[in-house]
Amino acid sequence: MKTPIFMTSSKQHFRLLVSFVGMLILSCTHSFAQSDSTVIVQITDTQFGFFENNTGFEKETELYTKAVRRINELKPDFVVITGDFVNDSKNILQIGEFKRITSLIHQNVPVYLSPGNHDLGQSPTKNDFNFYFSNYGRGTDRFSFKHKNLAFIGLNSVIVKSNKNKKEEKKQFRWLRNQLRKAKKSGSIVLFTHYPFFLYDFNEKETYSNQSVEVRDRYFQLFERYGVYAIFAGHLHNNAEASHNGISMITTNAVGKPLGNAEPGMRIITITSEGIKSRYISIE
């Protein structure tokens, strides 16, 4: 099991927020071998500096603080942050504020990271990787672990999207294949990534917001072979839901600045013996 990051504590408890919007539910067609529920919170695109074009991050601080308060009230099994922690990958103030607020998540709730293009760059160099790891920890660009007989894997989707990181992408693909092979006996396999593989249709054209059709074909052959059930992503700054050959592709709106109709928020994923349910909640 990979050691999670940001396991510091906050003893404060806050009143439960009651603004629930945009419920999205995943139906399950197979059984899950576990006796109790697993609750996961997915947060994405905190993106400190986006509201004010890198001149400040007051709004992001406000929104992310609300999200962390809610997390501490929910007490999930773990949290996954799917990228774009900051708007400027090299801005130490933005990085520091993201890490400060993340550290307020209760110490008993592990936090896992899947970086975005604003954290590493569109086509990261060795120096970009070194800078990222120096701030977030070595190896925090992907993860793989089991929890209650379920398998969870996080990818570095930036190098998948990039045309200049083929060596790194091939190495990660081999790693992913090995992790999926090990996880095949689990009750289910759930993936997390910054870039969605697709938004609304598996055969849609490649844009800034998704992966190429060639990438989808190659990765989904792997996912289908080893029984991946669902993939959760960010990047879009809006919600989207689709599926392909029984694999759900769920894209979550930003906890920071939205670019669609959904209000800033986060996704709660609940896994029981009956299947997986996912709902998006507003924090405003």
Short mmCIF file of C-alpha atoms in Angstrom, two decimals:
data_model
loop_
_atom_site.label_atom_id
_atom_site.label_comp_id
_atom_site.label_asym_id
_atom_site.label_seq_id
_atom_site.Cartn_x
_atom_site.Cartn_y
_atom_site.Cartn_z
CA MET A 1 0.00 0.00 0.00
CA LYS A 2 1.31 3.39 -0.93
CA THR A 3 1.74 5.82 1.93
CA PRO A 4 -0.66 8.75 1.54
CA ILE A 5 0.38 12.38 1.90
CA PHE A 6 -0.96 15.22 4.01
CA MET A 7 -1.94 13.30 7.15
CA THR A 8 -2.02 16.25 9.56
CA SER A 9 -4.94 17.07 11.84
CA SER A 10 -7.65 19.58 12.60
CA LYS A 11 -9.81 19.09 15.73
CA GLN A 12 -12.44 21.60 14.78
CA HIS A 13 -15.87 20.47 13.67
CA PHE A 14 -18.21 22.64 11.66
CA ARG A 15 -21.97 22.61 11.04
CA LEU A 16 -23.07 20.39 8.18
CA LEU A 17 -23.66 22.23 4.91
CA VAL A 18 -27.05 21.49 3.39
CA SER A 19 -26.78 22.68 -0.19
CA PHE A 20 -26.91 19.51 -2.31
CA VAL A 21 -26.99 19.83 -6.12
CA GLY A 22 -26.28 17.83 -9.22
CA MET A 23 -26.75 14.29 -7.94
CA LEU A 24 -25.16 11.73 -10.23
CA ILE A 25 -25.65 8.02 -9.55
CA LEU A 26 -23.72 5.09 -10.93
CA SER A 27 -25.69 1.85 -11.19
CA CYS A 28 -23.82 -1.37 -10.55
CA THR A 29 -24.22 -4.62 -12.48
CA HIS A 30 -22.00 -6.85 -10.36
CA SER A 31 -21.51 -7.59 -6.68
CA PHE A 32 -18.88 -6.11 -4.35
CA ALA A 33 -17.33 -8.39 -1.74
CA GLN A 34 -17.38 -6.19 1.35
CA SER A 35 -19.46 -6.06 4.50
CA ASP A 36 -19.63 -2.29 5.03
CA SER A 37 -19.46 0.87 2.98
CA THR A 38 -16.45 2.78 1.70
CA VAL A 39 -16.83 6.54 1.33
CA ILE A 40 -14.44 8.53 -0.85
CA VAL A 41 -14.34 12.26 -1.48
CA GLN A 42 -12.99 13.42 -4.83
CA ILE A 43 -11.84 17.02 -5.07
CA THR A 44 -10.45 18.50 -8.23
CA ASP A 45 -9.10 21.77 -9.66
CA THR A 46 -8.64 23.83 -6.50
CA GLN A 47 -6.37 25.80 -8.87
CA PHE A 48 -5.19 28.56 -6.56
CA GLY A 49 -4.76 31.77 -8.57
CA PHE A 50 -7.26 31.06 -11.33
CA PHE A 51 -9.96 33.50 -10.20
CA GLU A 52 -7.54 36.45 -10.11
CA ASN A 53 -5.18 35.44 -12.93
CA ASN A 54 -2.32 34.70 -10.50
CA THR A 55 -2.53 38.05 -8.69
CA GLY A 56 -4.12 36.44 -5.61
CA PHE A 57 -6.10 33.44 -4.39
CA GLU A 58 -8.57 34.73 -1.81
CA LYS A 59 -11.59 33.04 -3.42
CA GLU A 60 -9.83 29.70 -3.80
CA THR A 61 -8.86 29.85 -0.11
CA GLU A 62 -12.48 30.46 0.85
CA LEU A 63 -13.84 27.62 -1.30
CA TYR A 64 -11.23 25.04 -0.42
CA THR A 65 -11.53 25.82 3.29
CA LYS A 66 -15.28 25.13 3.05
CA ALA A 67 -14.57 21.86 1.25
CA VAL A 68 -12.11 20.72 3.92
CA ARG A 69 -14.58 21.57 6.66
CA ARG A 70 -17.13 19.39 4.93
CA ILE A 71 -14.63 16.57 4.52
CA ASN A 72 -13.86 16.59 8.23
CA GLU A 73 -17.58 16.37 8.97
CA LEU A 74 -18.11 13.50 6.52
CA LYS A 75 -15.05 11.56 7.76
CA PRO A 76 -14.53 9.60 4.52
CA ASP A 77 -12.21 6.63 4.21
CA PHE A 78 -9.89 8.75 2.07
CA VAL A 79 -9.70 11.77 -0.24
CA VAL A 80 -8.41 11.92 -3.83
CA ILE A 81 -7.46 15.26 -5.39
CA THR A 82 -7.42 14.90 -9.16
CA GLY A 83 -5.12 17.66 -10.25
CA ASP A 84 -4.63 21.35 -10.90
CA PHE A 85 -3.89 22.12 -7.29
CA VAL A 86 -2.58 25.52 -8.41
CA ASN A 87 -2.87 27.72 -11.47
CA ASP A 88 0.86 28.47 -11.81
CA SER A 89 2.94 25.34 -11.29
CA LYS A 90 5.98 27.30 -10.06
CA ASN A 91 4.16 29.74 -7.76
CA ILE A 92 5.40 28.97 -4.25
CA LEU A 93 2.66 31.04 -2.60
CA GLN A 94 -0.09 29.14 -4.42
CA ILE A 95 1.53 25.81 -3.62
CA GLY A 96 1.96 26.79 0.01
CA GLU A 97 -1.69 27.76 0.40
CA PHE A 98 -2.88 24.54 -1.24
CA LYS A 99 -0.69 22.48 1.08
CA ARG A 100 -1.68 24.51 4.16
CA ILE A 101 -5.40 23.95 3.67
CA THR A 102 -4.95 20.31 2.61
CA SER A 103 -3.07 19.71 5.86
CA LEU A 104 -6.25 20.65 7.76
CA ILE A 105 -7.92 17.44 6.60
CA HIS A 106 -8.16 15.21 9.65
CA GLN A 107 -5.07 13.09 10.28
CA ASN A 108 -7.09 9.87 10.07
CA VAL A 109 -8.18 10.62 6.48
CA PRO A 110 -5.45 9.77 3.92
CA VAL A 111 -5.10 12.06 0.91
CA TYR A 112 -3.89 10.92 -2.51
CA LEU A 113 -2.85 13.08 -5.48
CA SER A 114 -3.20 12.76 -9.24
CA PRO A 115 -1.52 15.83 -10.80
CA GLY A 116 -2.91 18.09 -13.51
CA ASN A 117 -1.40 20.07 -16.35
CA HIS A 118 -1.22 23.18 -14.16
CA ASP A 119 0.88 21.25 -11.64
CA LEU A 120 3.38 19.70 -14.04
CA GLY A 121 3.00 21.67 -17.27
CA GLN A 122 1.51 20.51 -20.57
CA SER A 123 4.62 18.49 -21.48
CA PRO A 124 6.71 18.29 -18.31
CA THR A 125 10.50 18.19 -18.42
CA LYS A 126 12.82 16.51 -15.92
CA ASN A 127 13.11 19.84 -14.11
CA ASP A 128 9.31 20.13 -13.95
CA PHE A 129 9.08 16.68 -12.37
CA ASN A 130 11.85 17.48 -9.90
CA PHE A 131 10.14 20.72 -8.87
CA TYR A 132 6.80 18.94 -8.48
CA PHE A 133 8.28 16.15 -6.36
CA SER A 134 10.21 18.64 -4.24
CA ASN A 135 6.91 20.26 -3.25
CA TYR A 136 4.48 17.33 -3.10
CA GLY A 137 6.74 14.37 -2.38
CA ARG A 138 8.53 11.79 -4.49
CA GLY A 139 6.14 9.44 -6.25
CA THR A 140 3.01 11.54 -5.67
CA ASP A 141 2.12 11.63 -9.37
CA ARG A 142 0.41 8.22 -9.13
CA PHE A 143 -0.79 5.72 -6.56
CA SER A 144 -2.16 2.21 -6.15
CA PHE A 145 -3.58 0.56 -3.03
CA LYS A 146 -6.27 -1.79 -1.75
CA HIS A 147 -8.94 -0.90 0.78
CA LYS A 148 -11.64 -3.29 2.04
CA ASN A 149 -10.97 -5.67 -0.85
CA LEU A 150 -11.33 -2.84 -3.36
CA ALA A 151 -8.51 -1.54 -5.58
CA PHE A 152 -7.85 2.15 -6.23
CA ILE A 153 -5.37 3.47 -8.79
CA GLY A 154 -4.40 7.05 -9.64
CA LEU A 155 -2.67 7.97 -12.89
CA ASN A 156 -0.45 10.78 -14.07
CA SER A 157 -2.66 11.64 -17.06
CA VAL A 158 -0.52 14.65 -18.03
CA ILE A 159 2.13 12.42 -19.57
CA VAL A 160 -0.63 10.42 -21.28
CA LYS A 161 -1.98 13.58 -22.91
CA SER A 162 1.46 14.94 -23.83
CA ASN A 163 3.15 14.10 -27.12
CA LYS A 164 6.59 14.76 -25.61
CA ASN A 165 6.58 12.34 -22.68
CA LYS A 166 6.30 9.02 -24.52
CA LYS A 167 9.09 7.37 -22.52
CA GLU A 168 7.47 8.28 -19.19
CA GLU A 169 4.04 7.30 -20.48
CA LYS A 170 5.23 3.85 -21.62
CA LYS A 171 6.85 3.25 -18.25
CA GLN A 172 3.64 4.24 -16.45
CA PHE A 173 1.55 2.05 -18.78
CA ARG A 174 3.63 -0.98 -17.81
CA TRP A 175 3.23 -0.03 -14.15
CA LEU A 176 -0.54 0.34 -14.63
CA ARG A 177 -0.82 -3.05 -16.31
CA ASN A 178 1.02 -4.67 -13.40
CA GLN A 179 -1.17 -2.91 -10.84
CA LEU A 180 -4.33 -3.97 -12.67
CA ARG A 181 -3.12 -7.54 -12.86
CA LYS A 182 -2.57 -7.58 -9.10
CA ALA A 183 -5.94 -5.93 -8.48
CA LYS A 184 -8.00 -8.24 -10.69
CA LYS A 185 -9.12 -10.38 -7.75
CA SER A 186 -10.45 -7.34 -5.90
CA GLY A 187 -14.16 -6.68 -5.50
CA SER A 188 -13.81 -3.81 -7.96
CA ILE A 189 -11.19 -1.50 -9.48
CA VAL A 190 -11.67 2.29 -9.46
CA LEU A 191 -9.34 4.72 -11.25
CA PHE A 192 -8.65 8.42 -10.72
CA THR A 193 -7.09 10.78 -13.27
CA HIS A 194 -6.95 14.48 -14.06
CA TYR A 195 -7.78 14.34 -17.78
CA PRO A 196 -10.99 12.49 -18.66
CA PHE A 197 -10.51 9.88 -21.36
CA PHE A 198 -13.75 11.19 -22.89
CA LEU A 199 -16.63 13.40 -21.74
CA TYR A 200 -19.89 12.39 -23.43
CA ASP A 201 -19.09 9.76 -26.05
CA PHE A 202 -16.22 7.33 -26.44
CA ASN A 203 -15.82 8.26 -30.11
CA GLU A 204 -15.90 12.04 -29.64
CA LYS A 205 -13.07 14.08 -31.15
CA GLU A 206 -9.98 14.90 -29.15
CA THR A 207 -9.99 18.37 -27.60
CA TYR A 208 -8.13 20.20 -24.85
CA SER A 209 -10.54 18.55 -22.39
CA ASN A 210 -10.08 14.84 -23.18
CA GLN A 211 -7.58 12.22 -24.36
CA SER A 212 -7.08 11.14 -27.96
CA VAL A 213 -9.14 8.35 -29.52
CA GLU A 214 -5.96 6.29 -29.93
CA VAL A 215 -5.22 6.62 -26.21
CA ARG A 216 -8.80 5.66 -25.32
CA ASP A 217 -8.63 2.51 -27.43
CA ARG A 218 -5.33 1.38 -25.94
CA TYR A 219 -6.23 2.09 -22.30
CA PHE A 220 -9.78 0.79 -22.43
CA GLN A 221 -8.63 -2.52 -23.86
CA LEU A 222 -6.55 -2.80 -20.70
CA PHE A 223 -9.37 -1.61 -18.44
CA GLU A 224 -11.83 -4.09 -19.91
CA ARG A 225 -9.39 -6.97 -19.64
CA TYR A 226 -8.84 -6.43 -15.92
CA GLY A 227 -12.33 -5.38 -14.89
CA VAL A 228 -12.10 -1.65 -14.17
CA TYR A 229 -15.51 -0.47 -13.05
CA ALA A 230 -15.31 3.34 -12.95
CA ILE A 231 -12.96 6.24 -13.70
CA PHE A 232 -13.21 9.64 -11.98
CA ALA A 233 -11.55 12.71 -13.50
CA GLY A 234 -11.43 16.51 -13.32
CA HIS A 235 -9.94 19.15 -15.65
CA LEU A 236 -13.22 20.20 -17.28
CA HIS A 237 -14.36 22.54 -14.47
CA ASN A 238 -17.83 21.13 -15.00
CA ASN A 239 -19.64 17.82 -14.52
CA ALA A 240 -20.00 15.16 -17.21
CA GLU A 241 -20.98 11.49 -17.23
CA ALA A 242 -20.68 8.75 -19.85
CA SER A 243 -19.69 5.10 -20.16
CA HIS A 244 -18.12 2.65 -22.57
CA ASN A 245 -18.47 -1.14 -22.51
CA GLY A 246 -19.68 -1.05 -18.92
CA ILE A 247 -16.96 1.28 -17.62
CA SER A 248 -18.27 4.56 -16.20
CA MET A 249 -16.38 7.78 -17.02
CA ILE A 250 -17.32 10.46 -14.46
CA THR A 251 -15.91 13.99 -14.72
CA THR A 252 -16.19 16.23 -11.66
CA ASN A 253 -16.55 20.01 -11.47
CA ALA A 254 -13.93 22.18 -9.79
CA VAL A 255 -13.90 23.01 -6.12
CA GLY A 256 -12.33 26.23 -7.41
CA LYS A 257 -13.47 28.32 -10.36
CA PRO A 258 -16.21 26.61 -12.43
CA LEU A 259 -16.42 26.97 -16.20
CA GLY A 260 -19.94 25.57 -16.57
CA ASN A 261 -23.30 25.66 -14.83
CA ALA A 262 -22.32 23.62 -11.77
CA GLU A 263 -21.37 25.49 -8.59
CA PRO A 264 -18.01 24.82 -6.90
CA GLY A 265 -18.15 21.53 -5.06
CA MET A 266 -16.89 17.99 -4.66
CA ARG A 267 -17.94 14.43 -5.35
CA ILE A 268 -18.89 11.83 -2.75
CA ILE A 269 -18.40 8.24 -3.90
CA THR A 270 -19.99 5.47 -1.84
CA ILE A 271 -19.22 1.80 -2.42
CA THR A 272 -21.31 -0.91 -0.75
CA SER A 273 -22.09 -4.56 -1.40
CA GLU A 274 -24.80 -3.31 -3.76
CA GLY A 275 -22.47 -1.26 -5.95
CA ILE A 276 -21.13 2.27 -6.44
CA LYS A 277 -23.06 5.50 -6.05
CA SER A 278 -21.67 8.94 -6.79
CA ARG A 279 -23.13 12.34 -6.10
CA TYR A 280 -21.81 15.85 -6.65
CA ILE A 281 -22.47 18.39 -3.91
CA SER A 282 -22.09 22.14 -3.94
CA ILE A 283 -20.10 23.81 -1.17
CA GLU A 284 -21.54 27.29 -1.78
#
